[in-house]
Each structure stands twice: as structure tokens, then as C-alpha cells.
XYZ file of C-alpha atoms in Angstrom:
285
model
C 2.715 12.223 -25.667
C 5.213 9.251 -26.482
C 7.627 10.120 -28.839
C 9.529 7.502 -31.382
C 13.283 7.217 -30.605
C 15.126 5.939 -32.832
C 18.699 4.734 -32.363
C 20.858 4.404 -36.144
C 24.008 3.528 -36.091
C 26.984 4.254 -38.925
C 29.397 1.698 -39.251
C 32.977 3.240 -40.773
C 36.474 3.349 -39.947
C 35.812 4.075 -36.325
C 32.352 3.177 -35.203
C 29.864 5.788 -33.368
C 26.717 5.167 -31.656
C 24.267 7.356 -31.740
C 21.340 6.507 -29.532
C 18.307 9.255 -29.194
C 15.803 8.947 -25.960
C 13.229 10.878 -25.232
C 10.515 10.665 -22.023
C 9.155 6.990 -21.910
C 9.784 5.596 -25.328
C 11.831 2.906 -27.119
C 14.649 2.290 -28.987
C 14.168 0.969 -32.336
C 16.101 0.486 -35.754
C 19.250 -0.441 -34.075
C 21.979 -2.565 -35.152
C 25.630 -3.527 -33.081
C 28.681 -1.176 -33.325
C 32.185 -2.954 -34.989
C 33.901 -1.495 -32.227
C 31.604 -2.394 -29.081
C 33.970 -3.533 -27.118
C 36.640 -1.235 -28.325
C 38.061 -0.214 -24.702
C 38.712 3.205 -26.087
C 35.339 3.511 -27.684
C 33.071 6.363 -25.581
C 31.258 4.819 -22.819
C 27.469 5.233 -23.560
C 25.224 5.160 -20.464
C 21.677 5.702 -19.707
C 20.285 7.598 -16.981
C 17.178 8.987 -15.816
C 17.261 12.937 -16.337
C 17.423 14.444 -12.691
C 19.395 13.908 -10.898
C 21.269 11.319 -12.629
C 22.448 12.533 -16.313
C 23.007 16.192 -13.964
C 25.884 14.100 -12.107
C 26.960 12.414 -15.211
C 27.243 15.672 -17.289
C 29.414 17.141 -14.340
C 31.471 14.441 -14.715
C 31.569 14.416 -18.455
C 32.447 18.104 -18.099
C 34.972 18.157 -15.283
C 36.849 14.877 -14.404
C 36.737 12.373 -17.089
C 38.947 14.125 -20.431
C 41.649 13.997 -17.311
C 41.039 10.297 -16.514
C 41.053 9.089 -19.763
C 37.168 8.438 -20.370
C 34.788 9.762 -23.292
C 31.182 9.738 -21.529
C 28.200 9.634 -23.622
C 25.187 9.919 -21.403
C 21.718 9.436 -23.026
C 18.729 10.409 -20.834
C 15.431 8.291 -20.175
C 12.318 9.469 -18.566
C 11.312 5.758 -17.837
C 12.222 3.109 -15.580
C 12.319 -0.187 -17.904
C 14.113 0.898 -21.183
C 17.352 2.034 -19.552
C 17.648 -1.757 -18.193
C 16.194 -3.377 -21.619
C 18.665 -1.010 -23.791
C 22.021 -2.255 -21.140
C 21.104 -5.708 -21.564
C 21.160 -5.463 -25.281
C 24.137 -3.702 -25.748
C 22.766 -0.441 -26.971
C 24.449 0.709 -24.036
C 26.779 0.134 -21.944
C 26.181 1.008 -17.950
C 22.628 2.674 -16.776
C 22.589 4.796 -13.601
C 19.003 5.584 -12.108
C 17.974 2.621 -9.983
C 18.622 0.935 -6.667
C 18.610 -2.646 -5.823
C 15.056 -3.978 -5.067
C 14.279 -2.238 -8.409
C 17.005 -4.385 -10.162
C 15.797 -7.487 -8.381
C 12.514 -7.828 -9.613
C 13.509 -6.461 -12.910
C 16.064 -9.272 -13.525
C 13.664 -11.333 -12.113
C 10.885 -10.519 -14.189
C 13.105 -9.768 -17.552
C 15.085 -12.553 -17.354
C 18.195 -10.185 -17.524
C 21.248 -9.884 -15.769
C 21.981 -6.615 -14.491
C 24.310 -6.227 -11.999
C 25.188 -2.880 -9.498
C 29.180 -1.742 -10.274
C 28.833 0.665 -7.066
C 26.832 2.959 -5.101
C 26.384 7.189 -5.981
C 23.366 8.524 -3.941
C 19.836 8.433 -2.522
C 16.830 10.087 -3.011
C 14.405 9.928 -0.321
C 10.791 8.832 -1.419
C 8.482 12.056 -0.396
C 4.571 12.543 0.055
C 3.364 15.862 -2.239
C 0.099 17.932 -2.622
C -1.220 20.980 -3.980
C -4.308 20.481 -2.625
C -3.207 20.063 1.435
C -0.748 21.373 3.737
C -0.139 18.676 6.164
C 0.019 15.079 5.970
C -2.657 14.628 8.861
C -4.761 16.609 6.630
C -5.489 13.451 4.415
C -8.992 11.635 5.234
C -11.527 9.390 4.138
C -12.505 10.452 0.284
C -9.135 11.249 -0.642
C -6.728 10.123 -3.272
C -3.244 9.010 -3.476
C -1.267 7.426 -5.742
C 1.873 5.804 -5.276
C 4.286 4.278 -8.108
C 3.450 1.120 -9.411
C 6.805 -0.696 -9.790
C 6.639 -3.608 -7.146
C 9.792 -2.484 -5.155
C 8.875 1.601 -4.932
C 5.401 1.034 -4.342
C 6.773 -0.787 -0.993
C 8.773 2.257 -0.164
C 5.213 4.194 -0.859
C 3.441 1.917 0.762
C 5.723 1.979 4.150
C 5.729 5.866 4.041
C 2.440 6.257 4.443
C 1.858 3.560 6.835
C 4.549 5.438 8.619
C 2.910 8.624 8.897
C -0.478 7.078 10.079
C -1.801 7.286 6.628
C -2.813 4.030 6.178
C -2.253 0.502 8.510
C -0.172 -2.288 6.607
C -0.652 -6.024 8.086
C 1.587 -6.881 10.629
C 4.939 -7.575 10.233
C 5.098 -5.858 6.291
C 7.487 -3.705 5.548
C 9.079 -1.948 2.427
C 7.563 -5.102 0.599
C 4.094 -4.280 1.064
C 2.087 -4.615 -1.918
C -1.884 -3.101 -2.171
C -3.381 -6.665 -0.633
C -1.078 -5.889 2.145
C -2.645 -2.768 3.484
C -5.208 -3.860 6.196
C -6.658 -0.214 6.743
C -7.224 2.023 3.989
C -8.596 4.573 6.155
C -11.258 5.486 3.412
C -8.589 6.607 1.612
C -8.311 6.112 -2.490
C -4.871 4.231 -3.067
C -3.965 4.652 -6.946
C -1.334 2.749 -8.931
C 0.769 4.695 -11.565
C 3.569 4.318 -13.738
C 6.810 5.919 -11.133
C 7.049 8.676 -14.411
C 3.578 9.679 -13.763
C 3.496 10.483 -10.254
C 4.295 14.033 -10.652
C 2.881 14.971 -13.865
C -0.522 13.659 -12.389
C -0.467 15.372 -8.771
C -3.094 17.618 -10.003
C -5.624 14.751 -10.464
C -5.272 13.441 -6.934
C -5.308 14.985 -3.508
C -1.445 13.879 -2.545
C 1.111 11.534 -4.377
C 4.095 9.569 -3.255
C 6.687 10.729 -5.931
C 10.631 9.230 -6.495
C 13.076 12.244 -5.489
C 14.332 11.851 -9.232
C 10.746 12.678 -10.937
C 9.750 15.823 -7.657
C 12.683 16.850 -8.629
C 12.207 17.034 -12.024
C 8.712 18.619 -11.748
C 10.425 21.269 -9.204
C 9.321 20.122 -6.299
C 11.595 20.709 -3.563
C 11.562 17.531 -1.091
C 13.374 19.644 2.306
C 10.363 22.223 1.644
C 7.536 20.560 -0.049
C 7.215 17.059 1.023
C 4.381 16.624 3.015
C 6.685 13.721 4.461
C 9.742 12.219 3.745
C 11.864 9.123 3.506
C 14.557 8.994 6.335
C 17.839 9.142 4.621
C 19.962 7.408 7.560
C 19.946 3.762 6.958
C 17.950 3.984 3.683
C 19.018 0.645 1.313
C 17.698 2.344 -1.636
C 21.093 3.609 -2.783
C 21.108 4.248 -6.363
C 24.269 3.129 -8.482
C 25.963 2.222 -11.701
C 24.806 -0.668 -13.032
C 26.023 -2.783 -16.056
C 25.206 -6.349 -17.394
C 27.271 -9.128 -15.599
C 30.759 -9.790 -17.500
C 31.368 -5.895 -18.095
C 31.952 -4.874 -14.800
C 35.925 -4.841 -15.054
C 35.659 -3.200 -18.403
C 38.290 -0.492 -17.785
C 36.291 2.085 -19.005
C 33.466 1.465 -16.153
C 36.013 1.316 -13.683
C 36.683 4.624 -14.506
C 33.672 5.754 -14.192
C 32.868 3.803 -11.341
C 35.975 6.194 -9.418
C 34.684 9.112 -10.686
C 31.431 8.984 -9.797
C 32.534 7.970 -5.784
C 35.068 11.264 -5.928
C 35.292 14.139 -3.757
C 34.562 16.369 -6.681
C 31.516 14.857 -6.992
C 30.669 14.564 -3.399
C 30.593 17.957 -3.106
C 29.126 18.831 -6.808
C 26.163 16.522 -4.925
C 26.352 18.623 -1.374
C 26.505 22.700 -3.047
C 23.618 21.447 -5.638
C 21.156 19.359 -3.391
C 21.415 21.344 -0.425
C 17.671 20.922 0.243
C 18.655 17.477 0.626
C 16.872 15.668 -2.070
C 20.047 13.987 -3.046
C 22.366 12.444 -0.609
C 25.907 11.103 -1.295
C 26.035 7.212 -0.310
C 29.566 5.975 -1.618
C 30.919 2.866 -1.874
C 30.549 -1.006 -3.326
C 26.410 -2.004 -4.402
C 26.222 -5.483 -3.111
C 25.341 -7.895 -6.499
């Protein structure tokens, strides 16, 4: 069920935005703070619940009172508001994507989103709870796979990797449905990335974002039927902002934080199972 979120906003002496979210829904009733660009206003940024708002809390918690940051972080279960509500202002940095996401987004949107620099990867995994092995997949079956242009690649290379499927020659992470030259008899269904998880029941195996398994408490080291190679993966995900606030002070700040050792190994004692790997340094606009 979609619940309203509603964002109101109290214009005083000081202003304060307070912006609700709740699993795929929208913003509405909002208006622009006095004090937006106030540099020592609190930093407001949207992520997607696991494992990104986890890292932000930690740092809310542990690192940024001593570096001089207030952190708001404001959860979405959704992979198109947190960009919509950035490039309106309602916030001011998102954290949950990587860069073919942003691409087509900006593309599509007409926004202008840019990456501030790189935290971590999640590698893409293959779940059931109807089969034990990937092999075990044959004509007659289901899977679905996200539907977002640049994860449904990813989904659609997995699988081909693993002999699920045959993609044309030459197609890679790009692969879109008309690209897939042997289904095998297999049932290839589209869903929104949120869904994956919460649907696995209805299909025989899905391809779910490391963010949303984890989420449904999946664990990708264990449970993945098969998973996304980590080494070389250019799927980091990072802090993202729209262009002209990237040297805002209070996103550089952040931006530090985030690529510490303290998080590093916050990131290495809580993901031991691997579903979320460190991958510092500068996201390439």
C-alpha cells in the first residue's frame, strides 16, 4: 500500500524542513525554506533505507557533531523520488544510486544530477525460495528482473552469465529484453527494482538490488543463487547532488565523511557477508 507523504514546511526565525517519506510515495504540499542555502542550515539528504540511510545514521551518530555538520537523512523505498525531490530543492544530496542509473535518469528527467563521490557497491544477486541452484532453472520458469533500463542490464548480464539465458552477441550490461536471443523457455518478468523482493514468492527466482535483498533479509554471501562479481564492478553507488551544489561546504563534509576509515570499517564489521563493499574515492560526472 502507497502511503501519502507529505512534506510542510514552517517558516520562522530560523527555518526547518521537515520532509516525511515513506516506501514509494511522493512528496507533496511543499514550499522553499528562507534559509536554503543557509551553509549552517542541516544538510537534508535522501537515501534508500538499507544500506544507505544505515551508513548515513552512523555517520549522523558518530563523526559529523565533530566535523561541524547537522545530517538530516530522510529514507525512500523508491528509486525516482529521491532524484525528483534533489532536483527541486526539497533536498539537498541523495545517496542510493550509481551512475548508469543517473544517466538515463537525467536523461529521461531532464535533470541535472551530478555524483559528489563514490561510498560502496552492492553486488546484483539471483534469489529463490523455490530452487537451490541456479542450474536448477528450466523451461516454464519465471524470473523477474528490475525494470529500470540500467539494472535490468546488470540483470540481464547476470543471468546470461550463469547460462541462464543467451544475450545477442556483443551485449553487455546494456542489454535490454529485445536483446536476449535465447530465452531458454524461460519467463523473463519486468518489475519496479522495489518489487523484486517483496514479489519472490510469485516467481520461481528474481534478480534483486543488494539494497532491497537486503532489506527483505536476504543474505547475498549465503543466499544468492549467483552473484555480481564485486572486482571491477562500475556500479559504485555515491553521493549525488544537483550540479552547482557540489562545493557547498556542507557536502564536502559529508562527502569526507562518508570516504573515512570509520566508515570503512563501520561498512567491513556490518557487511561481512559481503553484500556491501567499500569503493572510495571521486564518481566521475
Amino acid at each position: 500500500m502507497r502511503n501519502t507523504v507529505k512534506i510542510t514546511v514552517a517558516i520562522a526565525a530560523a527555518a526547518a524542513v521537515a520532509l516525511g517519506a515513506s516506501a514509494c510515495s511522493a512528496p507533496s504540499d511543499t514550499t522553499a525554506s528562507a534559509d536554503k542555502d543557509d551553509k549552517n542550515a542541516p544538510l537534508v539528504v535522501a537515501a534508500s533505507p538499507t544500506p544507505h540511510a544505515v551508513i548515513l545514521d552512523f555517520v549522523k551518530k558518530n563523526l559529523a557533531e565533530k566535523a561541524g555538520l547537522k545530517l538530516e537523512v530522510k529514507p525512500f523505498n523508491d528509486y525516482k523520488i529521491p532524484n525528483k525531490v534533489t532536483d527541486d530543492g526539497q533536498v539537498d544530496a541523495n545517496f542510493f544510486q550509481h551512475k548508469p542509473f543517473l544517466d538515463t535518469f537525467n536523461k529521461e528527467n531532464g535533470t541535472d544530477i551530478v555524483p559528489v563521490v563514490n561510498v560502496l557497491i552492492e553486488p546484483l544477486g539471483v534469489y529463490s525460495k523455490k530452487i537451490h541452484k541456479i542450474t536448477d532453472l528450466k523451461a516454464g520458469n519465471s524470473v523477474s528482473v528490475p525494470n529500470d533500463p540500467s539494472n535490468e542490464g546488470r540483470a540481464l548480464k547476470l543471468l546470461a552469465d550463469n547460462g541462464v539465458i543467451t544475450l545477442k552477441p556483443g551485449v553487455g550490461a546494456e542489454a535490454k529484453l529485445t536483446d536476449v536471443q535465447d530465452n531458454k523457455g524461460i519467463k523473463i518478468t519486468e518489475l519496479e527494482a522495489a518489487q523484486t523482493a517483496p514479489r519472490l514468492d510469485d516467481v520461481d527466482a528474481a534478480v534483486i538490488n543488494g539494497n532491497f535483498a537486503i532489506g527483505a533479509h536476504l543474505k547475498p554471501s549465503t543466499d544468492a543463487l549467483a552473484l555480481e562479481k564485486a572486482k571491477d564492478n562500475p556500479y559504485a553507488n555515491f553521493l549525488a547532488v544537483k550540479k552547482g551544489k557540489e562545493n557547498d561546504p556542507r557536502i564536502q563534509k559529508l562527502a569526507k565523511l562518508l570516504n573515512s576509515d570509520e566508515v570503512k570499517k563501520f561498512l567491513e564489521d556490518k557487511y561481512k557477508d559481503g553484500s556491501v563493499i567499500p569503493a572510495f574515492g571521486p564518481a566521475k560526472s
